[in-house]
Coordinates of N, CA and C and ligand atoms in Angstrom, one line a residue:
M942 N 0.8 -1.2 0.0 CA 0.0 0.0 0.0 C 0.9 1.3 0.0
G943 N 2.0 1.2 0.7 CA 2.9 2.3 0.7 C 3.5 2.8 -0.6
E944 N 3.5 1.9 -1.6 CA 4.1 2.1 -2.9 C 3.1 2.8 -3.8
T945 N 1.8 2.7 -3.4 CA 0.7 3.2 -4.3 C 0.6 4.7 -4.4
T946 N 0.3 5.2 -5.6 CA 0.1 6.6 -5.8 C -1.4 6.8 -6.3
V947 N -2.1 7.6 -5.6 CA -3.5 7.8 -6.0 C -3.8 9.2 -6.5
G948 N -4.4 9.3 -7.6 CA -4.9 10.6 -8.1 C -6.3 10.9 -7.6
I949 N -6.5 12.1 -7.1 CA -7.8 12.5 -6.6 C -8.4 13.6 -7.5
L950 N -9.5 13.4 -8.1 CA -10.1 14.4 -9.0 C -10.4 15.6 -8.1
A951 N -9.9 16.8 -8.4 CA -10.0 17.9 -7.5 C -10.5 19.1 -8.2
V952 N -11.5 18.9 -9.0 CA -12.1 20.1 -9.7 C -13.3 20.7 -9.0
Q953 N -13.8 19.9 -8.0 CA -15.0 20.4 -7.3 C -15.3 19.4 -6.2
G954 N -15.9 19.8 -5.1 CA -16.4 18.9 -4.1 C -15.4 18.5 -3.0
A955 N -15.7 17.3 -2.4 CA -15.0 16.9 -1.2 C -13.7 16.2 -1.4
F956 N -12.8 16.7 -2.2 CA -11.6 16.0 -2.4 C -10.6 16.1 -1.3
A957 N -10.6 17.2 -0.5 CA -9.7 17.4 0.6 C -9.9 16.4 1.6
E958 N -11.1 15.9 1.8 CA -11.3 14.9 2.9 C -10.7 13.6 2.5
H959 N -10.7 13.3 1.2 CA -10.0 12.0 0.7 C -8.5 12.2 0.9
E960 N -8.0 13.4 0.7 CA -6.6 13.6 0.9 C -6.2 13.4 2.3
C961 N -7.0 13.8 3.2 CA -6.8 13.6 4.7 C -6.8 12.1 5.0
A962 N -7.7 11.4 4.4 CA -7.8 9.9 4.7 C -6.5 9.2 4.1
L963 N -6.0 9.6 3.0 CA -4.8 9.0 2.4 C -3.6 9.4 3.2
C964 N -3.6 10.7 3.7 CA -2.5 11.1 4.5 C -2.4 10.2 5.7
A965 N -3.6 10.0 6.4 CA -3.6 9.2 7.6 C -3.1 7.8 7.3
L966 N -3.3 7.3 6.1 CA -2.9 6.0 5.8 C -1.4 6.0 5.2
G967 N -0.9 7.1 5.1 CA 0.5 7.2 4.6 C 0.6 6.9 3.1
V968 N -0.5 7.2 2.3 CA -0.5 6.8 0.9 C -0.2 8.1 0.1
R969 N 0.7 7.9 -0.8 CA 1.0 9.1 -1.7 C -0.2 9.4 -2.6
H970 N -0.4 10.7 -2.8 CA -1.5 11.1 -3.6 C -1.3 12.5 -4.2
F971 N -2.0 12.8 -5.3 CA -1.9 14.1 -5.9 C -3.3 14.5 -6.4
Q972 N -3.5 15.8 -6.7 CA -4.7 16.3 -7.2 C -4.7 16.3 -8.7
I973 N -5.9 16.0 -9.2 CA -6.1 16.1 -10.7 C -7.0 17.3 -10.9
R974 N -6.4 18.3 -11.5 CA -7.1 19.6 -11.7 C -7.1 19.9 -13.2
Q975 N -6.2 19.5 -13.9 CA -6.1 19.8 -15.4 C -5.4 18.6 -16.1
K976 N -5.5 18.7 -17.4 CA -5.1 17.5 -18.2 C -3.7 17.1 -18.0
R977 N -2.8 18.0 -17.8 CA -1.4 17.6 -17.6 C -1.2 16.8 -16.3
D978 N -2.1 16.9 -15.4 CA -2.0 16.1 -14.1 C -2.1 14.6 -14.4
L979 N -2.8 14.3 -15.5 CA -3.0 12.9 -15.9 C -1.7 12.3 -16.4
Q980 N -0.7 13.1 -16.6 CA 0.6 12.5 -17.1 C 1.4 11.9 -15.9
R981 N 1.0 12.2 -14.7 CA 1.7 11.7 -13.5 C 1.4 10.2 -13.4
P982 N 2.3 9.4 -12.9 CA 2.1 8.0 -12.7 C 1.0 7.9 -11.6
M983 N 0.0 7.0 -11.9 CA -1.1 6.9 -11.0 C -1.6 5.4 -11.0
D984 N -1.7 4.9 -9.8 CA -2.1 3.5 -9.6 C -3.6 3.3 -9.4
A985 N -4.2 4.4 -8.9 CA -5.6 4.4 -8.6 C -6.2 5.8 -8.6
L986 N -7.5 5.9 -8.8 CA -8.2 7.2 -8.9 C -9.3 7.3 -7.9
I987 N -9.5 8.5 -7.3 CA -10.7 8.7 -6.5 C -11.5 9.8 -7.1
L988 N -12.8 9.5 -7.3 CA -13.8 10.5 -7.7 C -14.6 10.9 -6.5
P989 N -14.4 12.1 -6.0 CA -15.0 12.5 -4.7 C -16.5 12.8 -4.8
G990 N -17.1 13.1 -3.6 CA -18.5 13.7 -3.6 C -18.5 15.1 -4.0
G991 N -19.6 15.6 -4.2 CA -19.8 17.0 -4.7 C -21.1 17.1 -5.4
E992 N -21.0 17.7 -6.6 CA -22.2 17.9 -7.4 C -21.9 17.3 -8.8
S993 N -22.6 16.2 -9.0 CA -22.2 15.4 -10.2 C -22.4 16.2 -11.5
T994 N -23.5 17.1 -11.6 CA -23.7 17.8 -12.8 C -22.5 18.8 -13.0
V995 N -22.0 19.4 -11.9 CA -20.9 20.4 -12.1 C -19.6 19.6 -12.4
M996 N -19.4 18.5 -11.7 CA -18.2 17.7 -12.0 C -18.2 17.2 -13.4
G997 N -19.3 16.7 -13.9 CA -19.4 16.2 -15.3 C -19.1 17.3 -16.3
K998 N -19.6 18.5 -16.0 CA -19.4 19.6 -16.9 C -17.9 20.0 -16.9
L999 N -17.4 20.1 -15.7 CA -15.9 20.5 -15.6 C -15.0 19.4 -16.3
L1000 N -15.4 18.2 -16.1 CA -14.6 17.1 -16.7 C -14.5 17.3 -18.2
R1001 N -15.6 17.7 -18.8 CA -15.6 18.0 -20.3 C -14.9 19.3 -20.6
E1002 N -15.2 20.3 -19.8 CA -14.5 21.6 -20.1 C -13.0 21.6 -20.0
L1003 N -12.5 20.8 -19.1 CA -11.1 20.7 -18.8 C -10.5 19.6 -19.7
D1004 N -11.3 19.0 -20.5 CA -10.8 17.9 -21.4 C -10.2 16.7 -20.6
L1005 N -10.8 16.4 -19.5 CA -10.4 15.3 -18.7 C -11.2 14.0 -18.9
F1006 N -12.4 14.3 -19.4 CA -13.5 13.3 -19.5 C -13.0 12.0 -20.2
K1007 N -12.6 12.2 -21.5 CA -12.3 11.0 -22.3 C -11.2 10.2 -21.8
E1008 N -10.1 10.9 -21.3 CA -8.9 10.2 -20.9 C -9.2 9.4 -19.6
I1009 N -10.0 10.0 -18.7 CA -10.3 9.4 -17.4 C -11.2 8.1 -17.7
R1010 N -12.1 8.3 -18.6 CA -13.0 7.2 -19.0 C -12.2 6.1 -19.6
R1011 N -11.3 6.4 -20.5 CA -10.5 5.4 -21.2 C -9.7 4.6 -20.2
R1012 N -9.1 5.3 -19.2 CA -8.2 4.6 -18.2 C -9.0 3.7 -17.4
I1013 N -10.2 4.2 -17.0 CA -11.1 3.3 -16.1 C -11.4 2.0 -16.9
L1014 N -11.8 2.2 -18.1 CA -12.2 1.1 -19.0 C -11.0 0.1 -19.2
H1015 N -9.8 0.7 -19.1 CA -8.6 -0.2 -19.3 C -8.1 -0.7 -17.9
G1016 N -8.9 -0.5 -16.9 CA -8.6 -1.2 -15.6 C -8.0 -0.3 -14.5
L1017 N -7.9 1.0 -14.7 CA -7.4 1.8 -13.6 C -8.4 1.7 -12.4
P1018 N -7.9 1.3 -11.3 CA -8.8 1.1 -10.1 C -9.4 2.5 -9.7
V1019 N -10.7 2.5 -9.5 CA -11.4 3.8 -9.2 C -12.3 3.6 -8.0
M1020 N -12.4 4.6 -7.1 CA -13.4 4.6 -6.1 C -14.2 5.9 -6.2
G1021 N -15.5 5.8 -6.4 CA -16.3 6.9 -6.6 C -17.2 7.0 -5.4
T1022 N -17.2 8.2 -4.7 CA -18.1 8.4 -3.5 C -19.2 9.4 -3.9
C1023 N -20.4 9.0 -3.7 CA -21.6 9.9 -3.8 C -21.6 10.5 -5.2
A1024 N -21.3 11.7 -5.4 CA -21.4 12.3 -6.8 C -20.4 11.5 -7.7
G1025 N -19.3 11.0 -7.1 CA -18.4 10.1 -7.9 C -19.0 8.8 -8.3
L1026 N -19.9 8.3 -7.5 CA -20.7 7.1 -7.9 C -21.6 7.4 -9.1
I1027 N -22.2 8.6 -9.0 CA -23.1 9.0 -10.1 C -22.3 9.1 -11.4
L1028 N -21.0 9.7 -11.3 CA -20.2 9.8 -12.5 C -19.9 8.4 -13.1
L1029 N -19.8 7.4 -12.3 CA -19.4 6.0 -12.8 C -20.6 5.3 -13.4
A1030 N -21.8 5.6 -13.0 CA -23.0 4.8 -13.4 C -23.3 4.9 -14.8
R1031 N -23.7 3.7 -15.3 CA -24.1 3.6 -16.7 C -25.5 4.2 -17.0
E1032 N -26.3 4.2 -15.9 CA -27.6 4.8 -16.1 C -27.9 5.7 -14.9
V1033 N -28.3 6.9 -15.1 CA -28.7 7.8 -14.1 C -30.2 8.1 -14.3
E1034 N -31.0 7.8 -13.3 CA -32.5 7.9 -13.4 C -32.8 9.4 -13.8
G1035 N -33.6 9.5 -14.9 CA -34.1 10.8 -15.3 C -33.0 11.8 -15.8
D1036 N -31.8 11.3 -16.1 CA -30.7 12.1 -16.6 C -29.8 11.3 -17.5
S1037 N -28.9 12.0 -18.1 CA -28.0 11.2 -19.0 C -26.8 10.8 -18.1
A1038 N -26.1 9.7 -18.5 CA -25.0 9.2 -17.8 C -23.8 10.1 -18.0
Y1039 N -22.8 9.9 -17.1 CA -21.5 10.7 -17.3 C -20.5 9.7 -17.8
L1040 N -19.6 9.2 -17.0 CA -18.5 8.3 -17.5 C -19.1 7.0 -18.0
G1041 N -20.1 6.5 -17.2 CA -20.9 5.4 -17.6 C -20.1 4.1 -17.7
T1042 N -19.1 3.9 -16.8 CA -18.2 2.8 -16.9 C -18.7 1.6 -16.1
M1043 N -19.7 1.8 -15.2 CA -20.1 0.7 -14.3 C -21.5 0.4 -14.5
D1044 N -21.8 -1.0 -14.5 CA -23.1 -1.4 -14.8 C -24.1 -1.3 -13.6
I1045 N -24.3 0.0 -13.3 CA -25.3 0.3 -12.2 C -26.2 1.4 -12.6
R1046 N -27.4 1.3 -12.1 CA -28.4 2.3 -12.3 C -28.6 3.1 -11.0
V1047 N -28.5 4.4 -11.1 CA -28.5 5.2 -9.8 C -29.7 6.2 -9.8
K1048 N -30.1 6.6 -8.6 CA -31.1 7.6 -8.5 C -30.4 8.7 -7.7
R1049 N -30.4 9.9 -8.2 CA -29.8 11.0 -7.5 C -30.7 11.6 -6.3
N1050 N -30.1 12.2 -5.4 CA -30.9 12.9 -4.3 C -32.0 12.0 -3.8
A1051 N -31.7 10.7 -3.6 CA -32.7 9.7 -3.6 C -33.4 9.5 -2.2
Y1052 N -33.0 10.2 -1.2 CA -33.7 9.9 0.1 C -34.7 11.0 0.5
G1053 N -34.9 11.9 -0.5 CA -35.9 13.0 -0.2 C -35.4 14.1 0.6
R1054 N -36.1 15.2 0.7 CA -35.7 16.4 1.4 C -35.4 16.2 2.9
Q1055 N -36.3 15.5 3.6 CA -36.2 15.3 5.0 C -34.9 14.5 5.4
L1056 N -34.7 13.5 4.5 CA -33.6 12.6 4.8 C -32.3 12.9 4.0
G1057 N -32.3 14.2 3.6 CA -31.2 14.6 2.7 C -29.8 14.2 3.2
S1058 N -29.6 14.3 4.5 CA -28.3 13.9 5.1 C -28.7 13.0 6.3
F1059 N -28.0 11.9 6.5 CA -28.2 11.1 7.7 C -27.0 10.2 7.9
Y1060 N -27.0 9.6 9.0 CA -25.9 8.7 9.4 C -26.4 7.3 9.8
T1061 N -25.7 6.3 9.4 CA -26.1 5.0 9.9 C -24.8 4.1 9.9
E1062 N -25.0 3.0 10.5 CA -23.9 2.0 10.5 C -24.4 0.7 9.9
Q1063 N -23.7 0.2 9.0 CA -24.2 -1.1 8.3 C -23.1 -2.0 8.0
D1064 N -23.4 -3.2 7.6 CA -22.4 -4.2 7.2 C -21.9 -3.9 5.8
F1065 N -20.6 -4.0 5.7 CA -20.0 -3.8 4.3 C -19.2 -5.1 4.1
K1066 N -19.6 -5.8 3.0 CA -19.0 -7.1 2.7 C -17.5 -7.1 2.7
G1067 N -16.9 -8.0 3.5 CA -15.4 -8.1 3.5 C -14.8 -7.1 4.5
V1068 N -15.6 -6.2 5.1 CA -15.0 -5.2 6.0 C -15.6 -5.3 7.4
G1069 N -16.9 -5.5 7.4 CA -17.6 -5.5 8.7 C -18.5 -4.3 8.8
R1070 N -18.9 -4.0 10.1 CA -19.8 -2.9 10.3 C -19.1 -1.5 10.2
V1071 N -19.6 -0.6 9.3 CA -18.8 0.6 9.1 C -19.8 1.8 9.3
P1072 N -19.3 2.9 9.7 CA -20.1 4.2 9.8 C -20.4 4.7 8.4
M1073 N -21.6 5.1 8.1 CA -21.9 5.6 6.8 C -22.6 7.0 6.9
P1074 N -21.9 8.1 6.7 CA -22.6 9.4 6.6 C -23.1 9.6 5.1
F1075 N -24.3 9.9 5.0 CA -24.9 10.2 3.7 C -25.2 11.7 3.6
I1076 N -24.8 12.3 2.5 CA -25.1 13.8 2.3 C -25.8 13.9 0.9
R1077 N -27.0 14.2 1.0 CA -27.8 14.4 -0.3 C -27.4 13.3 -1.3
A1078 N -27.5 12.1 -0.8 CA -26.9 11.0 -1.5 C -27.8 10.3 -2.5
P1079 N -27.1 9.7 -3.5 CA -27.8 8.8 -4.4 C -27.9 7.4 -3.8
Y1080 N -28.8 6.6 -4.4 CA -28.6 5.2 -4.1 C -28.6 4.4 -5.4
I1081 N -28.2 3.1 -5.3 CA -28.0 2.3 -6.5 C -29.3 1.5 -6.6
M1082 N -30.0 1.7 -7.7 CA -31.3 1.0 -7.9 C -31.1 -0.4 -8.4
K1083 N -30.0 -0.6 -9.2 CA -29.8 -1.9 -9.7 C -28.3 -2.1 -10.1
V1084 N -27.9 -3.3 -9.8 CA -26.5 -3.7 -10.1 C -26.6 -4.8 -11.2
S1085 N -26.1 -4.6 -12.3 CA -26.2 -5.7 -13.3 C -24.8 -6.1 -13.8
G1086 N -24.7 -6.9 -14.8 CA -23.5 -7.4 -15.4 C -22.6 -8.1 -14.3
Q1087 N -21.4 -7.7 -14.3 CA -20.4 -8.3 -13.3 C -20.4 -7.7 -12.0
G1088 N -21.3 -6.8 -11.7 CA -21.3 -6.0 -10.5 C -21.7 -6.9 -9.3
E1089 N -21.2 -6.5 -8.1 CA -21.5 -7.2 -6.9 C -21.9 -6.1 -5.8
I1090 N -23.0 -6.5 -5.1 CA -23.5 -5.6 -4.0 C -22.6 -5.8 -2.8
L1091 N -22.2 -4.7 -2.2 CA -21.3 -4.8 -1.0 C -22.0 -4.3 0.2
A1092 N -23.0 -3.4 0.1 CA -23.6 -2.9 1.3 C -25.0 -2.4 1.0
K1093 N -25.9 -2.5 2.0 CA -27.2 -1.9 1.8 C -27.5 -1.1 3.1
A1094 N -28.3 -0.1 2.9 CA -28.8 0.7 4.1 C -30.3 0.9 3.9
D1095 N -31.1 0.5 4.8 CA -32.5 0.7 4.7 C -33.0 0.0 3.4
E1096 N -32.6 -1.2 3.1 CA -33.0 -2.0 2.0 C -32.5 -1.5 0.6
K1097 N -31.8 -0.4 0.7 CA -31.3 0.2 -0.6 C -29.8 -0.1 -0.8
I1098 N -29.4 -0.3 -2.0 CA -28.0 -0.7 -2.3 C -27.2 0.6 -2.2
V1099 N -26.1 0.6 -1.3 CA -25.3 1.8 -1.1 C -23.8 1.6 -1.4
A1100 N -23.5 0.4 -1.8 CA -22.1 0.1 -2.2 C -22.0 -1.0 -3.2
A1101 N -21.2 -0.9 -4.2 CA -21.1 -2.0 -5.2 C -19.7 -2.0 -5.8
R1102 N -19.4 -3.1 -6.3 CA -18.0 -3.2 -6.9 C -18.2 -4.0 -8.2
Q1103 N -17.4 -3.6 -9.2 CA -17.4 -4.3 -10.5 C -15.9 -4.3 -10.9
G1104 N -15.3 -5.4 -10.8 CA -13.8 -5.4 -11.1 C -13.1 -4.5 -10.3
R1105 N -12.4 -3.5 -10.9 CA -11.6 -2.5 -10.1 C -12.4 -1.2 -9.9
Q1106 N -13.7 -1.3 -10.0 CA -14.4 -0.1 -9.8 C -15.3 -0.2 -8.5
L1107 N -15.2 0.8 -7.6 CA -15.9 0.7 -6.3 C -16.8 2.0 -6.2
A1108 N -18.1 1.7 -6.0 CA -19.0 2.9 -6.0 C -19.7 2.9 -4.6
L1109 N -19.6 4.1 -4.0 CA -20.2 4.2 -2.6 C -21.1 5.4 -2.6
A1110 N -22.4 5.2 -2.1 CA -23.3 6.3 -1.9 C -23.0 7.2 -0.7
F1111 N -22.3 6.6 0.2 CA -21.9 7.3 1.5 C -20.5 7.9 1.4
H1112 N -20.1 8.5 2.5 CA -18.8 9.2 2.5 C -17.9 8.7 3.5
P1113 N -17.1 7.7 3.1 CA -16.1 7.1 4.1 C -15.0 8.1 4.5
E1114 N -14.8 9.1 3.6 CA -13.8 10.1 3.9 C -14.1 11.1 5.0
V1115 N -15.4 11.2 5.4 CA -15.7 12.1 6.5 C -16.1 11.3 7.8
S1116 N -16.0 10.0 7.7 CA -16.5 9.2 8.9 C -15.3 9.0 9.9
G1117 N -14.1 9.2 9.5 CA -13.0 9.0 10.4 C -12.6 7.6 10.5
D1118 N -13.3 6.7 9.8 CA -12.9 5.3 9.7 C -12.3 5.0 8.4
L1119 N -11.0 4.5 8.4 CA -10.2 4.4 7.2 C -10.4 3.1 6.5
R1120 N -11.2 2.2 7.0 CA -11.2 0.8 6.5 C -11.7 0.7 5.1
I1121 N -12.6 1.6 4.6 CA -13.1 1.5 3.3 C -11.9 1.9 2.3
H1122 N -11.2 3.0 2.7 CA -10.0 3.3 1.8 C -9.0 2.2 1.8
Q1123 N -8.8 1.6 3.0 CA -7.9 0.4 3.0 C -8.4 -0.7 2.2
Y1124 N -9.7 -1.0 2.2 CA -10.3 -2.1 1.4 C -10.0 -1.8 -0.1
F1125 N -10.3 -0.5 -0.5 CA -10.0 -0.2 -1.9 C -8.6 -0.4 -2.3
L1126 N -7.7 0.1 -1.4 CA -6.2 0.0 -1.8 C -5.7 -1.5 -1.7
E1127 N -6.3 -2.3 -0.8 CA -5.8 -3.6 -0.7 C -6.5 -4.6 -1.7
K1128 N -7.7 -4.4 -1.9 CA -8.5 -5.4 -2.7 C -8.6 -5.0 -4.2
L1129 N -8.6 -3.7 -4.5 CA -8.8 -3.4 -5.9 C -7.5 -2.9 -6.6
V1130 N -6.5 -2.5 -5.8 CA -5.3 -1.9 -6.4 C -4.1 -2.9 -6.3
D1131 N -3.4 -3.1 -7.3 CA -2.2 -4.0 -7.2 C -1.1 -3.2 -6.5
K1132 N -0.1 -3.9 -6.0 CA 1.0 -3.3 -5.2 C 0.7 -3.5 -3.7
Ligands
LIG2385 N1 -26.5 15.3 -4.7 C1 -25.2 15.2 -5.3 C2 -25.3 14.9 -6.8 O1 -26.3 14.6 -7.3 C3 -24.3 14.2 -4.6 C4 -24.1 14.6 -3.2 C5 -22.7 14.3 -2.7 O2 -21.8 14.0 -3.4 N2 -22.6 14.5 -1.4 O3 -24.3 15.0 -7.5

């Protein structure tokens, strides 16, 4: 894990929290803000929470979209949290997809106004019970293809994996519990 370098998309949203988590784990990382940042060696990618519509737009404007999509399709390990999950989904309910690399169907802002943000603790396959903060979160309506469900909250799918892609509706980077980042680095990333 010490050898790994992680690129964190840092055009908008909660990227700093992922940096803190990786610092705490002693994992090398850098911010991806513009196209030339993609020239740096990278073993894994994190797509943070934020606003998927804004991030999708910025990915295109900054000309990052195609190259990031291409790398994910070629096996670059990726963890998408919340808006990052929406970016990965092949189908977004009532909207068009963004990167569309993962066989999941998602619903945005899916818990309604009252439950916009909430906290729970649930089982996460291969990790155990973990804290799950949700912030105006999406949920996964359906996992198809090679996808595997890793966690549910309130009967809804909130974590899934497909090959080297990990999608989370909640925010492990704000929970103070580093086990999900560890899971990503140990199970989905070589080295
Ligand atoms: N509601 C946001 C969206 O649709 C996601 C929220 C988050 O990332 N915390 O993009």
